[in-house]
Short mmCIF file of C-alpha atoms in Angstrom, two decimals:
data_model
loop_
_atom_site.label_atom_id
_atom_site.label_comp_id
_atom_site.label_asym_id
_atom_site.label_seq_id
_atom_site.Cartn_x
_atom_site.Cartn_y
_atom_site.Cartn_z
CA SER A 1 -12.19 69.03 2.43
CA ARG A 2 -12.26 65.58 0.82
CA PRO A 3 -15.33 64.37 -1.45
CA PHE A 4 -17.66 61.55 0.25
CA ALA A 5 -20.26 60.28 -1.97
CA VAL A 6 -23.08 58.44 -0.56
CA TRP A 7 -25.41 56.71 -3.16
CA MET A 8 -28.93 56.60 -2.03
CA HIS A 9 -32.52 54.83 -3.60
CA PRO A 10 -35.59 56.66 -3.02
CA THR A 11 -37.07 53.43 -1.50
CA ALA A 12 -34.32 51.70 -0.38
CA GLY A 13 -32.60 54.33 1.37
CA PRO A 14 -28.75 54.46 1.88
CA ILE A 15 -27.06 51.59 -0.28
CA ASP A 16 -23.37 52.65 -0.52
CA ALA A 17 -20.98 55.10 0.46
CA ALA A 18 -17.46 55.84 -1.62
CA PRO A 19 -15.12 57.92 0.71
CA ALA A 20 -11.86 59.81 -0.63
CA THR A 21 -10.59 60.28 2.81
CA ASP A 22 -8.64 58.67 5.38
CA ALA A 23 -9.88 56.13 7.79
CA ARG A 24 -10.22 58.46 10.75
CA ALA A 25 -12.52 60.88 8.56
CA LEU A 26 -14.56 57.98 7.39
CA VAL A 27 -15.59 57.02 10.95
CA GLY A 28 -17.00 60.80 11.74
CA LYS A 29 -19.02 60.70 8.37
CA ASN A 30 -20.73 57.59 8.79
CA GLU A 31 -21.62 58.78 12.45
CA THR A 32 -23.17 61.72 10.88
CA LEU A 33 -24.60 60.39 8.39
CA VAL A 34 -26.50 57.23 10.38
CA SER A 35 -27.46 59.75 13.13
CA LEU A 36 -29.03 61.85 10.36
CA TYR A 37 -30.83 59.53 8.60
CA THR A 38 -32.25 58.18 11.94
CA ARG A 39 -33.61 61.14 12.86
CA GLU A 40 -34.92 62.70 9.72
CA PRO A 41 -34.96 59.83 6.99
CA GLU A 42 -37.74 61.54 5.10
CA ALA A 43 -35.71 64.36 4.33
CA VAL A 44 -32.48 62.61 3.65
CA VAL A 45 -34.43 60.20 1.01
CA ALA A 46 -35.72 63.36 -0.37
CA GLN A 47 -32.43 65.18 -0.99
CA ALA A 48 -30.89 62.05 -2.07
CA THR A 49 -33.99 62.15 -4.57
CA ARG A 50 -33.24 65.37 -5.70
CA LEU A 51 -29.47 64.65 -5.93
CA ALA A 52 -29.93 61.77 -7.94
CA ALA A 53 -32.40 63.26 -10.52
CA ASP A 54 -30.13 66.13 -11.12
CA ALA A 55 -27.09 63.98 -11.30
CA PHE A 56 -28.77 61.42 -13.69
CA SER A 57 -30.41 64.03 -16.12
CA PRO A 58 -29.19 64.99 -19.53
CA SER A 59 -27.35 68.15 -19.20
CA PRO A 60 -25.62 70.49 -21.83
CA ALA A 61 -21.89 69.98 -22.65
CA ARG A 62 -19.85 72.50 -20.59
CA PRO A 63 -16.95 74.32 -22.49
CA VAL A 64 -13.95 73.38 -21.71
CA ALA A 65 -11.13 76.50 -21.51
CA GLY A 66 -7.64 74.77 -22.75
CA ASP A 67 -6.53 71.21 -24.09
CA VAL A 68 -7.89 68.53 -21.80
CA GLY A 69 -4.94 66.83 -21.64
CA GLU A 70 -2.71 69.55 -20.48
CA LEU A 71 -5.66 70.62 -17.75
CA ALA A 72 -5.38 66.82 -16.47
CA MET A 73 -1.58 67.01 -16.24
CA THR A 74 -1.76 70.26 -14.26
CA ALA A 75 -4.09 68.92 -11.94
CA LEU A 76 -2.03 65.59 -11.59
CA LEU A 77 1.34 67.42 -10.84
CA ALA A 78 -0.42 69.53 -8.19
CA ALA A 79 -2.10 66.65 -6.43
CA GLU A 80 1.04 64.35 -6.41
CA ASP A 81 2.71 63.35 -3.43
CA PRO A 82 6.47 64.76 -4.21
CA THR A 83 8.07 62.87 -1.46
CA TYR A 84 6.76 59.54 -1.85
CA GLY A 85 5.03 59.55 -5.00
CA GLY A 86 1.42 58.55 -6.07
CA TRP A 87 -1.59 60.41 -4.86
CA GLY A 88 -3.98 60.21 -2.06
CA MET A 89 -3.39 58.63 1.80
CA GLN A 90 -4.39 55.08 0.24
CA LYS A 91 -1.95 54.16 -2.41
CA HIS A 92 -2.60 51.37 -4.88
CA GLY A 93 -1.77 50.52 -8.31
CA MET A 94 -2.97 53.77 -10.02
CA THR A 95 -2.97 52.10 -13.04
CA PRO A 96 -5.40 54.03 -15.51
CA THR A 97 -3.29 57.03 -14.21
CA LEU A 98 0.04 55.77 -14.65
CA SER A 99 -0.90 54.16 -18.01
CA TRP A 100 -1.98 57.28 -19.49
CA LEU A 101 1.35 58.95 -18.21
CA VAL A 102 3.37 56.44 -20.18
CA ASP A 103 1.19 57.23 -23.08
CA ARG A 104 1.92 60.60 -23.04
CA HIS A 105 5.53 60.25 -22.26
CA VAL A 106 5.57 58.14 -25.33
CA GLY A 107 4.10 60.77 -27.15
CA GLY A 108 6.94 63.15 -26.27
CA ALA A 109 5.49 65.03 -23.26
CA VAL A 110 8.56 65.69 -20.93
CA ASP A 111 6.21 66.36 -17.42
CA ALA A 112 5.20 62.79 -17.59
CA VAL A 113 8.70 61.30 -16.70
CA GLU A 114 9.20 62.82 -13.14
CA PRO A 115 5.75 61.63 -11.12
CA LEU A 116 5.75 58.32 -13.45
CA VAL A 117 9.07 57.17 -12.38
CA ARG A 118 9.03 58.31 -8.86
CA THR A 119 5.41 56.17 -8.02
CA LEU A 120 6.67 53.09 -10.20
CA HIS A 121 9.92 52.97 -7.81
CA ALA A 122 7.78 53.47 -5.27
CA GLN A 123 5.51 50.55 -6.01
CA ARG A 124 8.40 48.32 -6.68
CA LEU A 125 10.51 49.09 -3.46
CA GLY A 126 7.51 49.98 -0.99
CA ALA A 127 5.14 47.55 0.86
CA LEU A 128 2.60 47.30 -2.17
CA ARG A 129 4.72 44.68 -3.38
CA ASP A 130 5.40 40.94 -1.75
CA HIS A 131 8.96 40.87 -1.43
CA LEU A 132 9.03 37.37 -0.73
CA GLY A 133 6.28 35.49 -2.59
CA GLY A 134 5.59 37.79 -5.56
CA GLY A 135 2.53 39.48 -6.29
CA ILE A 136 1.03 42.69 -5.44
CA PHE A 137 -1.05 44.05 -2.48
CA HIS A 138 -4.28 45.52 -3.12
CA GLN A 139 -3.07 48.78 -1.39
CA THR A 140 -1.27 50.52 1.15
CA ARG A 141 -3.01 52.22 4.12
CA ASP A 142 -0.20 55.09 4.33
CA ALA A 143 1.10 57.76 2.22
CA SER A 144 4.87 56.20 2.48
CA TRP A 145 4.17 52.76 1.11
CA THR A 146 5.22 50.90 3.96
CA THR A 147 1.79 49.80 5.83
CA ALA A 148 -0.07 46.84 3.33
CA ASP A 149 -3.56 45.67 3.31
CA LEU A 150 -2.43 41.90 2.70
CA ASP A 151 -5.28 40.58 0.17
CA LYS A 152 -3.84 40.14 -3.41
CA ARG A 153 -6.60 40.47 -6.35
CA LEU A 154 -6.57 39.42 -9.64
CA GLU A 155 -7.50 42.66 -11.20
CA ASP A 156 -4.94 44.67 -9.30
CA ASN A 157 -1.92 42.18 -10.18
CA ALA A 158 -3.12 41.60 -14.09
CA SER A 159 -3.47 45.65 -14.69
CA MET A 160 -0.08 46.15 -13.16
CA VAL A 161 1.73 43.38 -14.71
CA ARG A 162 0.18 45.28 -17.93
CA LEU A 163 1.67 48.47 -16.66
CA TYR A 164 4.67 47.02 -16.12
CA ALA A 165 5.40 45.52 -19.19
CA ASP A 166 4.45 48.48 -20.82
CA TRP A 167 6.94 50.10 -18.99
CA SER A 168 9.82 47.75 -19.14
CA LEU A 169 9.68 48.05 -22.87
CA THR A 170 9.40 52.07 -23.14
CA SER A 171 12.15 52.68 -20.78
CA GLY A 172 14.35 49.52 -21.08
CA ASP A 173 14.25 49.21 -17.36
CA SER A 174 15.62 45.92 -16.29
CA ALA A 175 13.73 46.13 -12.59
CA PHE A 176 10.49 46.29 -14.35
CA HIS A 177 11.29 43.60 -16.83
CA ALA A 178 12.06 41.42 -13.57
CA LEU A 179 9.07 42.79 -11.66
CA THR A 180 6.62 41.95 -14.38
CA ARG A 181 8.12 38.15 -14.48
CA GLU A 182 7.91 38.36 -10.84
CA ALA A 183 4.16 39.28 -10.76
CA LEU A 184 2.75 37.13 -13.38
CA GLY A 185 4.51 34.18 -12.37
CA TRP A 186 2.63 34.32 -8.69
CA MET A 187 -0.62 34.76 -10.73
CA MET A 188 0.25 31.88 -13.03
CA THR A 189 1.10 29.48 -9.73
CA GLN A 190 -1.31 30.85 -7.54
CA LEU A 191 -4.25 31.75 -9.06
CA SER A 192 -4.81 29.32 -12.03
CA HIS A 193 -8.46 27.80 -11.77
CA ARG A 194 -8.52 23.91 -12.71
CA ASP A 195 -11.22 24.81 -15.48
CA GLY A 196 -9.31 27.18 -17.03
CA GLY A 197 -8.95 31.11 -16.34
CA PHE A 198 -7.62 32.51 -12.91
CA VAL A 199 -9.63 32.85 -9.68
CA ALA A 200 -10.23 36.34 -7.92
CA GLY A 201 -6.83 36.28 -5.54
CA SER A 202 -6.32 35.12 -2.01
CA VAL A 203 -7.47 36.83 1.28
CA ALA A 204 -5.55 38.76 3.80
CA TYR A 205 -3.82 36.45 6.10
CA ARG A 206 -1.56 38.37 8.40
CA SER A 207 -0.02 35.72 10.28
CA TYR A 208 1.43 34.29 6.92
CA TYR A 209 3.15 37.66 6.06
CA GLN A 210 4.08 38.60 10.05
CA TRP A 211 7.79 38.27 11.20
CA ARG A 212 8.64 38.68 14.92
CA PRO A 213 12.33 38.94 16.11
CA GLU A 214 12.11 35.42 17.47
CA HIS A 215 11.46 33.97 14.10
CA LEU A 216 14.46 35.55 12.64
CA THR A 217 16.62 34.23 15.56
CA ASN A 218 15.53 30.71 14.93
CA LEU A 219 16.14 30.84 11.35
CA LEU A 220 18.73 32.90 10.50
CA PRO A 221 22.73 33.61 12.08
CA GLY A 222 22.70 36.36 14.82
CA PRO A 223 23.97 39.02 13.17
CA ASP A 224 21.55 38.73 10.12
CA ALA A 225 18.64 38.14 12.37
CA LYS A 226 19.62 41.66 14.16
CA ARG A 227 20.35 43.28 10.64
CA LEU A 228 16.91 42.29 9.64
CA SER A 229 15.08 43.31 12.89
CA ALA A 230 16.80 46.63 12.56
CA ARG A 231 16.17 47.16 9.20
CA TYR A 232 12.20 46.56 9.35
CA HIS A 233 11.38 47.88 12.83
CA LEU A 234 10.44 44.29 13.97
CA GLU A 235 11.25 45.54 17.55
CA ASP A 236 9.36 48.59 17.87
CA GLU A 237 5.96 48.91 19.47
CA GLY A 238 2.91 49.34 17.35
CA SER A 239 5.34 48.13 14.17
CA VAL A 240 3.79 46.19 11.27
CA PRO A 241 5.91 43.09 11.26
CA TYR A 242 6.36 42.15 7.64
CA LEU A 243 9.11 42.90 5.23
CA SER A 244 7.99 46.31 3.43
CA SER A 245 11.02 46.61 1.03
CA PRO A 246 13.63 44.27 -0.59
CA LEU A 247 15.85 42.67 1.30
CA PRO A 248 19.85 43.93 0.59
CA GLU A 249 21.88 41.33 -1.92
CA VAL A 250 24.11 40.16 0.74
CA LEU A 251 21.34 38.64 2.52
CA GLY A 252 20.45 36.26 -0.20
CA ALA A 253 20.94 33.32 2.07
CA ALA A 254 18.59 34.92 4.74
CA ARG A 255 16.02 35.56 1.72
CA ARG A 256 16.16 31.94 0.70
CA SER A 257 15.98 30.76 4.58
CA LEU A 258 12.78 32.78 5.19
CA VAL A 259 10.98 31.95 2.04
CA GLN A 260 11.33 28.17 2.74
CA ALA A 261 9.77 29.02 6.23
CA ARG A 262 7.05 30.89 5.07
CA GLN A 263 6.31 28.00 2.36
CA LEU A 264 5.81 25.87 5.62
CA ARG A 265 3.21 27.87 6.95
CA GLU A 266 -0.58 28.00 6.56
CA PRO A 267 -1.10 29.74 3.25
CA PRO A 268 -3.82 32.58 2.70
CA ALA A 269 -7.32 31.41 1.63
CA ILE A 270 -8.24 31.84 -1.81
CA ASP A 271 -10.92 33.34 -3.26
CA ASP A 272 -11.80 30.57 -6.26
CA ARG A 273 -14.42 32.68 -8.17
CA ARG A 274 -13.23 33.90 -11.70
CA PRO A 275 -14.04 37.24 -12.26
CA LEU A 276 -14.66 38.30 -15.97
CA GLY A 277 -13.23 41.63 -16.00
CA GLY A 278 -10.10 40.18 -13.76
CA ASN A 279 -9.61 37.67 -16.38
CA GLY A 280 -10.09 40.02 -19.24
CA LEU A 281 -7.40 42.09 -18.03
CA MET A 282 -5.03 38.90 -17.45
CA ILE A 283 -5.64 38.40 -21.52
CA SER A 284 -3.79 41.84 -21.63
CA ALA A 285 -1.29 41.24 -19.42
CA LEU A 286 -0.30 37.78 -21.06
CA CYS A 287 -0.26 39.71 -24.47
CA ARG A 288 2.00 42.74 -23.49
CA SER A 289 4.18 40.26 -21.19
CA SER A 290 4.66 37.91 -23.99
CA VAL A 291 6.49 40.94 -25.89
CA ALA A 292 8.26 42.51 -22.73
CA LEU A 293 9.70 39.01 -21.48
CA GLN A 294 10.35 37.54 -25.25
CA GLU A 295 8.19 34.35 -24.45
CA PRO A 296 5.93 33.53 -26.95
CA MET A 297 4.01 30.76 -25.07
CA LEU A 298 2.38 33.60 -22.86
CA LEU A 299 0.70 34.46 -25.98
CA VAL A 300 -0.75 31.06 -26.69
CA LYS A 301 -1.85 31.17 -23.14
CA ALA A 302 -3.64 34.55 -23.62
CA VAL A 303 -5.47 33.52 -26.73
CA ALA A 304 -6.47 30.10 -25.07
CA LEU A 305 -8.10 32.40 -22.33
CA ALA A 306 -9.75 34.97 -24.74
CA THR A 307 -11.40 31.74 -26.39
CA LEU A 308 -12.52 30.40 -22.72
CA LEU A 309 -14.07 33.82 -22.55
CA ALA A 310 -15.45 34.51 -25.74
CA GLU A 311 -17.34 30.93 -25.23
CA SER A 312 -18.39 31.87 -21.85
CA PRO A 313 -21.77 33.93 -20.76
CA ARG A 314 -21.33 37.58 -19.78
CA VAL A 315 -21.42 37.00 -16.49
CA HIS A 316 -19.87 39.00 -13.18
CA HIS A 317 -18.25 35.81 -12.32
CA LEU A 318 -17.90 32.70 -14.29
CA ASP A 319 -20.07 29.97 -13.20
CA ASP A 320 -22.43 32.78 -11.28
CA PRO A 321 -25.27 33.92 -12.99
CA GLU A 322 -25.06 37.49 -11.64
CA PRO A 323 -24.55 39.82 -14.79
CA ALA A 324 -21.37 41.41 -15.82
CA ILE A 325 -21.14 44.96 -14.92
CA ALA A 326 -19.92 47.43 -17.45
CA ALA A 327 -16.37 47.44 -15.97
CA ASP A 328 -16.01 43.44 -16.34
CA LEU A 329 -17.16 44.17 -20.31
CA ALA A 330 -14.30 47.15 -20.70
CA TRP A 331 -11.56 44.66 -19.68
CA LEU A 332 -12.92 42.03 -21.88
CA GLY A 333 -12.91 44.28 -24.69
CA HIS A 334 -9.61 45.38 -24.08
CA GLY A 335 -8.36 41.93 -23.62
CA PHE A 336 -9.77 40.79 -27.01
CA LEU A 337 -8.18 44.16 -28.47
CA ASP A 338 -4.85 43.30 -27.19
CA VAL A 339 -5.20 39.19 -28.60
CA TYR A 340 -6.10 41.08 -32.07
CA LEU A 341 -3.27 43.34 -31.91
CA HIS A 342 -0.56 40.98 -31.29
CA THR A 343 -1.92 37.98 -33.58
CA LEU A 344 -3.49 40.04 -36.39
CA ASP A 345 -6.34 37.62 -36.36
CA ASP A 346 -9.52 39.29 -37.41
CA GLN A 347 -11.92 37.14 -35.12
CA TRP A 348 -10.58 39.02 -32.18
CA ILE A 349 -11.34 42.31 -33.41
CA ALA A 350 -14.93 41.12 -34.10
CA ARG A 351 -15.16 39.68 -30.33
CA ALA A 352 -14.31 43.26 -29.20
CA ALA A 353 -16.54 44.82 -31.39
CA GLU A 354 -19.44 42.57 -30.09
CA VAL A 355 -18.32 43.50 -26.75
CA GLY A 356 -18.18 47.05 -27.62
CA GLY A 357 -21.65 47.42 -28.82
CA ASP A 358 -23.18 45.39 -25.89
CA LEU A 359 -21.58 47.86 -23.63
CA ALA A 360 -22.76 50.98 -25.54
CA LYS A 361 -26.21 49.72 -25.54
CA SER A 362 -25.74 49.27 -21.76
CA MET A 363 -24.55 52.65 -21.29
CA ALA A 364 -27.20 54.15 -23.31
CA LYS A 365 -30.27 52.52 -21.36
CA GLY A 366 -28.67 53.68 -18.24
CA HIS A 367 -27.82 50.60 -16.73
CA VAL A 368 -26.13 50.46 -13.33
CA LEU A 369 -22.11 50.36 -14.23
CA TYR A 370 -21.47 49.61 -10.36
CA SER A 371 -20.79 46.50 -8.52
CA SER A 372 -22.89 47.24 -5.27
CA PRO A 373 -22.16 45.23 -1.95
CA VAL A 374 -25.40 43.87 -2.38
CA ARG A 375 -25.75 40.84 -4.37
CA ASP A 376 -29.02 41.75 -6.35
CA VAL A 377 -27.28 44.85 -8.31
CA THR A 378 -30.41 44.52 -10.80
CA ARG A 379 -32.37 45.96 -7.75
CA TRP A 380 -31.07 49.53 -8.72
CA ALA A 381 -30.71 49.01 -12.50
CA ASP A 382 -33.30 51.96 -13.33
CA VAL A 383 -31.34 54.22 -11.10
CA GLY A 384 -28.85 55.16 -13.77
CA PRO A 385 -24.87 55.03 -14.22
CA VAL A 386 -22.60 55.99 -11.28
CA ALA A 387 -19.03 56.93 -11.54
CA ASN A 388 -17.33 53.17 -11.04
CA GLY A 389 -16.97 51.64 -14.59
CA ILE A 390 -17.89 54.53 -16.68
CA GLY A 391 -13.96 55.73 -17.14
CA SER A 392 -12.68 52.24 -18.04
CA SER A 393 -16.03 51.87 -20.26
CA LEU A 394 -15.20 54.93 -22.20
CA HIS A 395 -11.63 54.13 -22.60
CA PHE A 396 -12.28 51.17 -24.34
CA LEU A 397 -15.07 52.21 -26.45
CA LYS A 398 -12.60 55.53 -27.27
CA ARG A 399 -9.69 52.76 -28.17
CA LEU A 400 -12.04 50.57 -30.42
CA GLU A 401 -13.40 53.32 -32.39
CA GLY A 402 -9.66 53.38 -33.87
CA TYR A 403 -10.41 49.88 -35.40
CA VAL A 404 -13.97 49.71 -35.87
CA PRO A 405 -16.84 52.36 -36.24
CA LEU A 406 -19.59 51.97 -33.23
CA ASP A 407 -23.30 52.55 -34.24
#
């Protein structure tokens, strides 16, 4: 009942799968795909070729009945989880959707507030956030925001800091002012690279985040240890033993003890590659946080990062020859635009226009807009654009058109 996309190449066979479903269904669909391809590879490739030709061939524009924004809002309201907030079974930052809802709210629409606030507070109070050390995990594995994948990525954190800074300014909600500062501080402390810019993130390392009842007993007074064990169900069989919601304020001393104890553990490994797109998002996060937090030095850091990226080659990761993908260019362009809007220095609108021109030409040529798990992404450069990257690219180009004309 949920879409499941399998990207095929006429000569290379299946190259990737993109499910919009839960893990149990994914296992069955993968087994079916592998079985079918093993039995009838020619038929699978032939069908994939026909689908690819149809998907990537020009088609006349279809008339849309009604305002697109209103139709999108109707669809979002119908699909939203009214109990826990957000959309889907595995929940993550959802920053494109939430940023659009913020813009819609600022524009005066009353229907955006309820799903927006519900989802933002679910992120703030649930397992997506590291409540001891700061930073945002990649996603939760369940609809109720209680079980997280424990890797932290620059792209997720930078895009969410940008969102939280915008919402703190729009709403005046001090909780998101604090969350902006917390997540930004984690990135500045943990992800800064010695040569400038920011690294990709930290990998999942469960033992760093886990707590067992015996840990708490050794660290805390008896009543505090029992209270926390009960609050987080640490003694329940099959539970995920980490702190998936904020600690009560009355346990401030206990929190400090847990923070100090965790700092003595072996920390998660760092992915020290510097992604172009993630650093572009970080420019925007720094610019917007400088206003939300009233800290001008953050804007100085944003300009320094923008200067570094402007002088660097357009590659997927700095210090790596793999070409940038469309999403990288879009996020870089957004960063340059934000620097321009916060400094009014014309060189940054020129930089953004340069990125926009490169991106528009790449899309017109049908270059791949997707970062494949296979390193040689240019191998399928003639297949045409696929879904990942198109949305962020079109959003940036549309935003850029408000400042400069595009050829």
